[in-house]
Amino acid sequence: PNSSVSLAKDHFPSDFVWGVATSAFQIEGAAKLDGKGPSIWDEFCQIPKAISDGSNGDVACDHYHLLETDLDLIEQLNVDAYRFSISWPRVRPTGAGQWNEAGLAFYDRLFDGLLKRGIKPYVTLNHWDLPAALQHQGGWANRETVERFVEYAQLIHARFGDRIASLVTHNEPWVMATLGNELGIFAPGMKDRAIAAQASHHLLLSHGLAVRALRAAGAAYPLGIALNLSPMHAVTASAEDHAKARLEDGKLLRWYMDPLFKKSYPADVWSHLGADAPTVLQGDLDLIAAPIDFLGINYYSRTIISAEQPWDAKSNGKPVTDMGWEIYPAGLTELLVRIHQDYQVPTMFVTENGAAFKDQLINNRIHDLERTDYLKQHLLAIHAAMQQGVNMGGYLVWSLLDNFEWACGYEKRFGIVHVDYQTQRRTLKDSALWYQDFLRHSSKEHS
Ligand code: PNW
């Protein structure tokens, strides 16, 4: 751990945005309340063994009922922005037809509560919780879902556009397509590479069409998308390991970045897919590449690739988090510099970065030095990229709260605030106290 390296807020530009992030399904609970429809994650949680602790999102952090408490918590942290997602099935229970006023009213309170406290609302439209009814019609592999998503984006703009500070269309399309539809370890639990490839294309297309629709509706706030990215490092210098790493980079990064910024799918991945490559209609690639204002990057770790072993083969002996993910801040610098060089990207934001550790609550304190170090190291990595000319707009910690960590249930804790799920009591971990203190010293006050 290298907590002694000098790091201060005023090493970053004064308009750099500092925040914390969550997503609806992971914190809200109230899964069946006030007219909310089921999402694919509500259904996935009912499959035996799908979630390692057998849990679900019915209560989660009960954020739906503890909104005011959580807003006060966010305010205490001295952040500029709060990144959250809107639950599509809460505001439109079947993804089509009727809108749900009670669900919309919850987000009214959230937007207004943030603005009252001087915190910028950073919205994500789709953080994986697709209305289950749309999945029953084929989900993201069905081109009609694209139209439904655009309608949803338009409604959110009409209702909240005067209060949105920034908007992400999709969070991590790779995760939805690959983990959800090809590997089946996330909702909707499908194991079909062709369906996954088609879903990825429709996610990209719906992003581009939503961006176009929001601009047409007069959206004055920045629009972007958030990708989970990870440098792919070959385990040895062998040609085989190298080729595999290049292909995995194609599947994770170039499959999304090329259509978004170069109007094409990478040829190597396309031919690797063979008959499973998606149907792409004339004009789709132009639509996907609608200009955006920022690129969001969710960064957790690098990936070490071996031609022989499965790609999640662990980095033996290297420091890892409770997810088994290697702590590798240099990978963030590498990624940001590489994207800056390879693509004409607008400003980038780190829309998620954080770590799960086994925390211990002792006398109401959690001395999560490892998490604090993780955050500091990654901020230094961002700073290093900026010194190489990369334009960065902000940094959002994943996550505000311990929460439902998808297939891991409540067993993995990413929060800088501890949640006691028995009592729903929140306790600021030392990492939150550090962030709060770090953000207290504004560069404006110092100059
Ligand atoms: C992201 N992977 O998920 C999500 O945006 C968050 O909702 C989540 O809680 C967080 O990271 C921590 O997991 C990912 O296996 C999940 O490559 C898995 C992967 C990547 C991102």
Coordinates of C-alpha atoms and ligand atoms in Angstrom, one line a residue:
P1 CA 0.0 0.0 0.0
N2 CA 1.3 3.4 -0.9
S3 CA -0.9 5.8 1.0
S4 CA 1.9 8.3 1.4
V5 CA 2.1 9.5 -2.2
S6 CA 1.0 13.2 -2.4
L7 CA -2.6 13.5 -3.5
A8 CA -4.8 16.6 -3.2
K9 CA -8.0 17.7 -4.7
D10 CA -6.3 20.9 -6.1
H11 CA -4.0 18.8 -8.3
F12 CA -7.1 18.3 -10.4
P13 CA -8.9 21.1 -12.4
S14 CA -11.3 23.1 -10.4
D15 CA -14.2 22.0 -12.6
F16 CA -13.4 18.3 -12.2
V17 CA -16.5 16.5 -10.9
W18 CA -16.2 14.4 -7.8
G19 CA -18.9 11.9 -6.9
V20 CA -20.3 8.6 -5.8
A21 CA -22.4 6.1 -7.7
T22 CA -25.1 3.4 -7.2
S23 CA -27.7 1.7 -9.3
A24 CA -31.4 1.2 -8.8
F25 CA -31.7 -2.6 -8.5
Q26 CA -28.7 -2.8 -6.2
I27 CA -30.0 -0.4 -3.5
E28 CA -33.7 0.5 -3.9
G29 CA -35.6 -2.5 -2.8
A30 CA -39.4 -1.9 -2.9
A31 CA -39.3 -4.4 -5.7
K32 CA -43.1 -4.9 -5.8
L33 CA -44.2 -1.6 -4.4
D34 CA -46.2 1.3 -5.8
G35 CA -46.8 -0.4 -9.1
K36 CA -43.2 -1.3 -10.0
G37 CA -43.1 -4.1 -12.6
P38 CA -40.6 -7.0 -12.4
S39 CA -37.2 -6.6 -14.0
I40 CA -35.1 -9.4 -15.5
W41 CA -33.1 -9.3 -12.3
D42 CA -36.2 -9.9 -10.1
E43 CA -36.8 -13.0 -12.2
F44 CA -33.2 -14.1 -12.4
C45 CA -32.9 -14.0 -8.5
Q46 CA -35.6 -16.7 -8.4
I47 CA -33.6 -19.2 -10.3
P48 CA -32.0 -21.6 -7.7
K49 CA -28.2 -21.0 -7.3
A50 CA -28.2 -18.0 -9.6
I51 CA -27.3 -15.7 -6.7
S52 CA -24.6 -17.2 -4.5
D53 CA -26.2 -16.3 -1.1
G54 CA -29.7 -17.0 -2.5
S55 CA -30.7 -13.4 -2.0
N56 CA -32.7 -10.9 -4.2
G57 CA -33.4 -7.2 -4.6
D58 CA -36.7 -7.2 -2.7
V59 CA -35.3 -5.0 0.1
A60 CA -31.6 -4.4 -0.7
C61 CA -30.6 -1.2 1.1
D62 CA -34.3 -0.1 1.3
H63 CA -33.2 3.1 -0.4
Y64 CA -36.7 3.6 -1.6
H65 CA -37.8 4.2 1.9
L66 CA -34.6 5.7 3.3
L67 CA -34.2 8.3 0.5
E68 CA -33.9 11.3 2.9
T69 CA -31.3 9.5 5.1
D70 CA -29.3 8.6 2.0
L71 CA -29.5 12.1 0.6
D72 CA -28.2 13.4 3.8
L73 CA -25.4 10.9 3.7
I74 CA -24.4 11.9 0.1
E75 CA -24.4 15.6 1.2
Q76 CA -22.1 14.8 4.1
L77 CA -19.5 13.4 1.7
N78 CA -18.9 16.9 0.0
V79 CA -19.3 15.4 -3.4
D80 CA -20.4 17.4 -6.5
A81 CA -22.4 14.7 -8.1
Y82 CA -24.4 11.6 -7.4
R83 CA -24.6 8.9 -10.2
F84 CA -27.7 6.8 -9.9
S85 CA -29.9 4.8 -12.3
I86 CA -33.6 5.0 -12.9
S87 CA -35.5 1.7 -12.7
W88 CA -37.2 1.3 -16.1
P89 CA -39.8 -1.1 -14.7
R90 CA -40.6 1.2 -11.8
V91 CA -41.5 4.0 -14.2
R92 CA -43.0 1.8 -16.9
P93 CA -43.9 -1.6 -15.4
T94 CA -44.0 -3.7 -18.6
G95 CA -41.7 -1.5 -20.6
A96 CA -44.5 -0.5 -23.0
G97 CA -47.9 1.1 -22.5
Q98 CA -48.8 2.8 -19.2
W99 CA -46.3 4.9 -17.2
N100 CA -46.3 4.5 -13.5
E101 CA -46.8 7.9 -11.7
A102 CA -45.9 6.6 -8.3
G103 CA -42.6 5.4 -9.6
L104 CA -41.9 8.7 -11.4
A105 CA -42.8 10.5 -8.1
F106 CA -40.0 8.7 -6.3
Y107 CA -37.4 10.0 -8.8
D108 CA -39.0 13.5 -8.5
R109 CA -38.1 13.4 -4.8
L110 CA -34.6 12.1 -5.6
F111 CA -33.9 14.8 -8.1
D112 CA -35.3 17.6 -5.9
G113 CA -33.5 16.3 -2.8
L114 CA -30.2 16.3 -4.7
L115 CA -30.7 19.8 -6.1
K116 CA -31.8 21.2 -2.7
R117 CA -28.4 19.9 -1.4
G118 CA -26.4 21.4 -4.3
I119 CA -25.6 17.9 -5.7
K120 CA -25.6 17.3 -9.5
P121 CA -27.9 14.4 -10.6
Y122 CA -26.0 12.1 -12.9
V123 CA -28.5 9.8 -14.4
T124 CA -28.1 6.3 -15.9
L125 CA -31.1 5.1 -17.9
N126 CA -30.2 1.4 -18.1
H127 CA -28.2 -0.2 -15.4
W128 CA -29.3 -3.8 -16.4
D129 CA -32.9 -4.0 -14.9
L130 CA -34.8 -4.5 -18.2
P131 CA -38.6 -4.8 -17.7
A132 CA -39.2 -8.6 -17.6
A133 CA -42.1 -8.3 -20.0
L134 CA -39.7 -7.1 -22.7
Q135 CA -37.4 -10.0 -22.0
H136 CA -40.4 -12.3 -22.6
Q137 CA -40.6 -10.7 -26.1
G138 CA -36.9 -11.5 -26.7
G139 CA -35.2 -8.7 -24.7
W140 CA -32.3 -6.9 -26.2
A141 CA -32.0 -9.4 -29.0
N142 CA -35.4 -8.1 -30.3
R143 CA -35.1 -4.9 -32.3
E144 CA -38.4 -3.6 -30.9
T145 CA -36.7 -3.2 -27.5
V146 CA -34.7 -0.5 -29.1
E147 CA -37.9 1.5 -29.8
R148 CA -39.1 0.9 -26.2
F149 CA -35.8 2.2 -24.9
V150 CA -36.0 5.4 -27.0
E151 CA -39.5 6.0 -25.7
Y152 CA -38.3 5.5 -22.1
A153 CA -35.4 8.0 -22.7
Q154 CA -37.8 10.5 -24.1
L155 CA -40.2 10.2 -21.1
I156 CA -37.3 10.6 -18.6
H157 CA -36.2 13.8 -20.5
A158 CA -39.8 15.2 -20.6
R159 CA -40.2 14.6 -16.9
F160 CA -36.8 15.3 -15.5
G161 CA -34.8 17.0 -18.2
D162 CA -34.9 20.3 -16.4
R163 CA -33.0 18.7 -13.4
I164 CA -30.6 16.2 -15.1
A165 CA -27.0 17.3 -14.9
S166 CA -25.6 14.5 -17.1
L167 CA -27.0 11.3 -18.6
V168 CA -25.6 7.8 -19.4
T169 CA -27.8 5.7 -21.7
H170 CA -26.4 2.3 -20.9
N171 CA -24.2 1.0 -18.2
E172 CA -21.8 -1.6 -19.5
P173 CA -23.4 -3.1 -22.6
W174 CA -20.7 -5.8 -22.6
V175 CA -21.9 -7.1 -19.2
M176 CA -25.6 -7.2 -20.3
A177 CA -24.7 -8.9 -23.6
T178 CA -21.9 -11.2 -22.6
L179 CA -22.5 -12.1 -18.9
G180 CA -26.3 -12.0 -19.3
N181 CA -26.9 -13.5 -22.8
E182 CA -23.8 -15.5 -23.7
L183 CA -22.4 -16.8 -20.4
G184 CA -25.7 -16.8 -18.5
I185 CA -24.2 -15.8 -15.2
F186 CA -26.2 -12.5 -15.0
A187 CA -29.8 -11.8 -16.0
P188 CA -31.5 -12.9 -18.2
G189 CA -29.4 -16.0 -17.8
M190 CA -29.2 -16.9 -21.5
K191 CA -26.3 -18.9 -23.0
D192 CA -26.4 -18.1 -26.7
R193 CA -23.6 -16.3 -28.4
A194 CA -25.6 -15.2 -31.4
I195 CA -28.3 -13.8 -29.2
A196 CA -25.7 -12.0 -27.2
A197 CA -24.1 -10.5 -30.3
Q198 CA -27.5 -9.3 -31.5
A199 CA -28.3 -7.9 -28.1
S200 CA -25.0 -5.9 -28.1
H201 CA -25.8 -4.4 -31.5
H202 CA -29.3 -3.4 -30.3
L203 CA -27.9 -1.9 -27.1
L204 CA -25.5 0.2 -29.2
L205 CA -28.3 1.1 -31.7
S206 CA -30.6 2.1 -28.9
H207 CA -27.9 4.3 -27.4
G208 CA -27.4 6.2 -30.6
L209 CA -31.1 6.6 -31.3
A210 CA -31.7 7.8 -27.7
V211 CA -28.9 10.3 -28.0
R212 CA -30.5 11.6 -31.2
A213 CA -34.0 11.7 -29.7
L214 CA -32.8 13.5 -26.6
R215 CA -30.9 16.1 -28.7
A216 CA -34.1 16.6 -30.8
A217 CA -36.0 17.1 -27.6
G218 CA -33.6 19.9 -26.6
A219 CA -31.5 18.1 -24.0
A220 CA -29.0 20.7 -22.7
Y221 CA -27.0 18.3 -20.5
P222 CA -24.1 16.1 -21.5
L223 CA -24.9 12.7 -23.0
G224 CA -22.7 9.6 -22.9
I225 CA -22.4 5.9 -22.3
A226 CA -20.5 3.9 -19.7
L227 CA -18.3 1.0 -20.7
N228 CA -16.5 -1.5 -18.5
L229 CA -13.0 -1.6 -19.7
S230 CA -9.9 -3.6 -18.7
P231 CA -6.5 -3.8 -20.4
M232 CA -5.9 -7.3 -21.7
H233 CA -2.4 -8.4 -20.8
A234 CA -1.0 -11.6 -22.3
V235 CA 0.3 -13.9 -19.5
T236 CA 3.5 -14.7 -21.5
A237 CA 5.2 -13.2 -24.6
S238 CA 4.1 -16.2 -26.7
A239 CA 2.3 -15.5 -30.0
E240 CA -0.7 -17.6 -28.8
D241 CA -1.2 -15.7 -25.6
H242 CA -0.7 -12.4 -27.5
A243 CA -3.3 -13.3 -30.1
K244 CA -5.8 -14.3 -27.5
A245 CA -5.3 -11.1 -25.6
R246 CA -5.8 -9.1 -28.8
L247 CA -9.1 -11.0 -29.5
E248 CA -10.4 -10.4 -25.9
D249 CA -9.5 -6.7 -26.2
G250 CA -11.6 -6.8 -29.4
K251 CA -14.6 -8.4 -27.7
L252 CA -14.5 -6.1 -24.7
L253 CA -13.3 -2.7 -25.9
R254 CA -13.2 -2.4 -29.7
W255 CA -16.6 -4.1 -30.2
Y256 CA -18.1 -1.1 -28.5
M257 CA -15.6 1.7 -29.1
D258 CA -15.3 1.1 -32.9
P259 CA -19.0 1.5 -33.6
L260 CA -19.3 4.4 -31.2
F261 CA -16.4 6.3 -32.6
K262 CA -15.4 4.8 -36.0
K263 CA -18.7 3.6 -37.4
S264 CA -17.5 0.0 -37.8
Y265 CA -17.3 -3.3 -36.0
P266 CA -13.8 -4.7 -35.6
A267 CA -13.1 -7.1 -38.4
D268 CA -11.2 -9.7 -36.2
V269 CA -14.1 -10.1 -33.8
W270 CA -16.7 -10.1 -36.6
S271 CA -15.0 -13.0 -38.3
H272 CA -14.4 -14.8 -35.0
L273 CA -18.2 -14.7 -34.5
G274 CA -18.8 -16.2 -37.9
A275 CA -22.5 -17.2 -38.2
D276 CA -23.2 -15.6 -34.8
A277 CA -22.4 -12.1 -36.0
P278 CA -25.4 -9.8 -35.6
T279 CA -27.8 -8.6 -38.2
V280 CA -26.9 -4.9 -38.9
L281 CA -29.3 -3.0 -41.0
Q282 CA -28.2 -0.3 -43.5
G283 CA -27.7 3.0 -41.6
D284 CA -27.4 1.4 -38.1
L285 CA -23.7 2.2 -37.9
D286 CA -24.3 5.9 -38.6
L287 CA -27.0 6.0 -35.9
I288 CA -24.8 4.3 -33.3
A289 CA -22.0 6.9 -33.8
A290 CA -24.3 9.8 -32.9
P291 CA -21.8 12.3 -31.3
I292 CA -21.7 12.2 -27.5
D293 CA -20.4 14.6 -25.0
F294 CA -18.4 12.2 -22.8
L295 CA -17.3 8.6 -22.5
G296 CA -17.8 6.9 -19.1
I297 CA -15.3 4.3 -18.1
N298 CA -15.9 1.8 -15.3
Y299 CA -12.5 0.5 -14.2
Y300 CA -11.8 -2.1 -11.6
S301 CA -8.8 -4.2 -12.8
R302 CA -6.7 -5.5 -15.7
T303 CA -7.3 -9.0 -17.2
I304 CA -4.5 -11.5 -17.7
I305 CA -5.0 -13.6 -20.7
S306 CA -3.8 -17.1 -21.4
A307 CA -4.4 -19.0 -24.6
E308 CA -5.0 -22.1 -22.6
Q309 CA -7.0 -21.1 -19.5
P310 CA -10.4 -19.4 -19.2
W311 CA -10.0 -15.7 -19.2
D312 CA -10.7 -15.1 -15.6
A313 CA -7.7 -17.1 -14.6
K314 CA -6.5 -15.3 -11.5
S315 CA -3.3 -13.3 -11.3
N316 CA -1.4 -15.6 -8.9
G317 CA 0.3 -14.0 -6.0
K318 CA -0.7 -10.4 -6.9
P319 CA -2.8 -8.3 -4.5
V320 CA -6.5 -8.8 -5.1
T321 CA -9.8 -7.5 -3.8
D322 CA -12.5 -9.6 -2.3
M323 CA -13.8 -10.2 -5.8
G324 CA -10.5 -11.8 -6.7
W325 CA -9.8 -8.8 -9.0
E326 CA -6.1 -7.7 -9.1
I327 CA -5.4 -4.3 -7.7
Y328 CA -3.7 -2.7 -10.7
P329 CA -4.1 1.1 -10.9
A330 CA -1.5 1.4 -13.7
G331 CA -4.0 -0.2 -15.9
L332 CA -6.3 2.8 -15.6
T333 CA -3.6 5.1 -16.8
E334 CA -2.8 2.7 -19.7
L335 CA -6.4 2.5 -20.7
L336 CA -7.1 6.3 -20.6
V337 CA -4.0 7.1 -22.6
R338 CA -4.7 4.3 -25.1
I339 CA -8.3 5.5 -25.7
H340 CA -7.1 9.1 -26.0
Q341 CA -4.6 7.9 -28.7
D342 CA -6.8 5.5 -30.6
Y343 CA -10.1 7.3 -30.7
Q344 CA -11.4 10.8 -31.2
V345 CA -13.1 10.8 -27.8
P346 CA -14.6 13.7 -26.0
T347 CA -14.0 14.2 -22.3
M348 CA -13.8 10.9 -20.3
F349 CA -15.2 10.3 -16.8
V350 CA -14.4 7.4 -14.6
T351 CA -18.0 6.6 -13.9
E352 CA -17.1 3.7 -11.6
N353 CA -14.1 2.7 -9.6
G354 CA -13.9 1.0 -6.3
A355 CA -13.2 -2.3 -4.5
A356 CA -14.9 -5.0 -2.4
F357 CA -13.1 -6.0 0.8
K358 CA -14.1 -7.9 3.9
D359 CA -14.8 -5.1 6.2
Q360 CA -15.0 -5.4 10.0
L361 CA -17.3 -3.2 12.0
I362 CA -15.4 -2.7 15.3
N363 CA -16.8 -0.1 17.8
N364 CA -18.8 1.5 15.0
R365 CA -15.7 2.1 12.9
I366 CA -14.5 0.3 9.8
H367 CA -10.8 0.7 9.2
D368 CA -10.9 -0.1 5.5
L369 CA -7.4 1.2 4.7
E370 CA -7.1 -1.1 1.7
R371 CA -10.2 0.6 0.1
T372 CA -8.9 4.0 0.8
D373 CA -5.5 3.1 -0.7
Y374 CA -7.3 1.6 -3.7
L375 CA -9.1 4.9 -4.3
K376 CA -6.0 7.0 -3.8
Q377 CA -3.9 4.8 -6.2
H378 CA -6.6 5.1 -8.9
L379 CA -6.8 8.9 -8.5
L380 CA -3.1 9.1 -8.9
A381 CA -3.4 6.9 -12.0
I382 CA -6.0 9.3 -13.5
H383 CA -3.8 12.2 -12.6
A384 CA -0.9 10.5 -14.5
A385 CA -3.1 10.1 -17.6
M386 CA -4.1 13.8 -17.4
Q387 CA -0.4 14.8 -17.3
Q388 CA -0.1 12.9 -20.6
G389 CA -2.8 15.1 -22.2
V390 CA -5.9 13.0 -21.5
N391 CA -9.0 15.2 -20.9
M392 CA -10.8 14.0 -17.8
G393 CA -14.1 15.4 -16.5
G394 CA -14.6 13.6 -13.2
Y395 CA -14.4 10.6 -11.0
L396 CA -17.2 8.6 -9.3
V397 CA -16.6 6.1 -6.6
W398 CA -18.4 2.7 -6.8
S399 CA -20.1 2.7 -4.5
L400 CA -21.9 5.0 -2.0
L401 CA -23.3 2.0 -0.1
D402 CA -22.7 -1.7 0.3
N403 CA -25.4 -3.2 -1.9
F404 CA -26.7 -6.1 -3.9
E405 CA -23.6 -7.2 -5.8
W406 CA -25.5 -9.1 -8.5
A407 CA -24.6 -12.8 -8.7
C408 CA -22.7 -12.4 -5.4
G409 CA -25.7 -11.1 -3.5
Y410 CA -24.9 -9.2 -0.4
E411 CA -21.6 -11.1 0.3
K412 CA -19.4 -8.5 -1.5
R413 CA -19.2 -5.0 0.0
F414 CA -18.2 -2.2 -2.4
G415 CA -19.6 0.7 -0.3
I416 CA -17.6 3.5 1.3
V417 CA -20.6 3.5 3.6
H418 CA -21.3 0.2 5.5
V419 CA -24.9 -1.1 5.5
D420 CA -26.1 -3.4 8.3
Y421 CA -28.8 -5.3 6.4
Q422 CA -30.5 -6.4 9.7
T423 CA -31.2 -2.8 10.8
Q424 CA -30.5 -0.8 7.6
R425 CA -28.1 1.2 9.7
R426 CA -25.5 3.1 7.6
T427 CA -22.0 3.8 9.0
L428 CA -19.3 5.8 7.2
K429 CA -16.2 3.6 6.7
D430 CA -12.8 5.2 7.0
S431 CA -12.7 5.4 3.2
A432 CA -15.8 7.6 3.3
L433 CA -14.3 9.8 6.0
W434 CA -11.1 10.1 3.9
Y435 CA -13.1 11.0 0.8
Q436 CA -15.1 13.5 2.7
D437 CA -12.0 15.2 4.1
F438 CA -10.2 15.0 0.7
L439 CA -13.2 16.8 -0.9
R440 CA -13.5 19.4 1.8
H441 CA -10.4 21.2 0.7
S442 CA -11.7 22.9 -2.5
S443 CA -9.1 24.2 -4.9
K444 CA -11.1 27.4 -5.2
E445 CA -10.6 28.1 -1.5
H446 CA -6.9 27.5 -1.8
S447 CA -6.1 29.7 -4.7
Ligands
PNW1 C1 -19.9 -3.2 -12.5 N1 -16.9 -8.3 -15.0 O1 -20.2 -4.5 -12.8 C2 -21.3 -2.6 -12.4 O2 -21.6 -1.4 -13.1 C3 -21.8 -2.4 -11.0 O3 -23.2 -2.4 -10.9 C4 -21.1 -3.5 -10.1 O4 -21.7 -3.5 -8.8 C5 -19.7 -3.2 -10.1 O5 -19.1 -3.1 -11.4 C6 -18.8 -4.2 -9.3 O6 -19.0 -5.5 -9.8 C7 -19.3 -5.4 -13.4 O7 -17.0 -9.5 -14.6 C8 -19.5 -6.7 -13.0 O8 -16.0 -8.0 -15.9 C9 -18.7 -7.7 -13.6 C10 -17.7 -7.3 -14.5 C11 -17.5 -6.0 -14.8 C12 -18.3 -5.0 -14.3

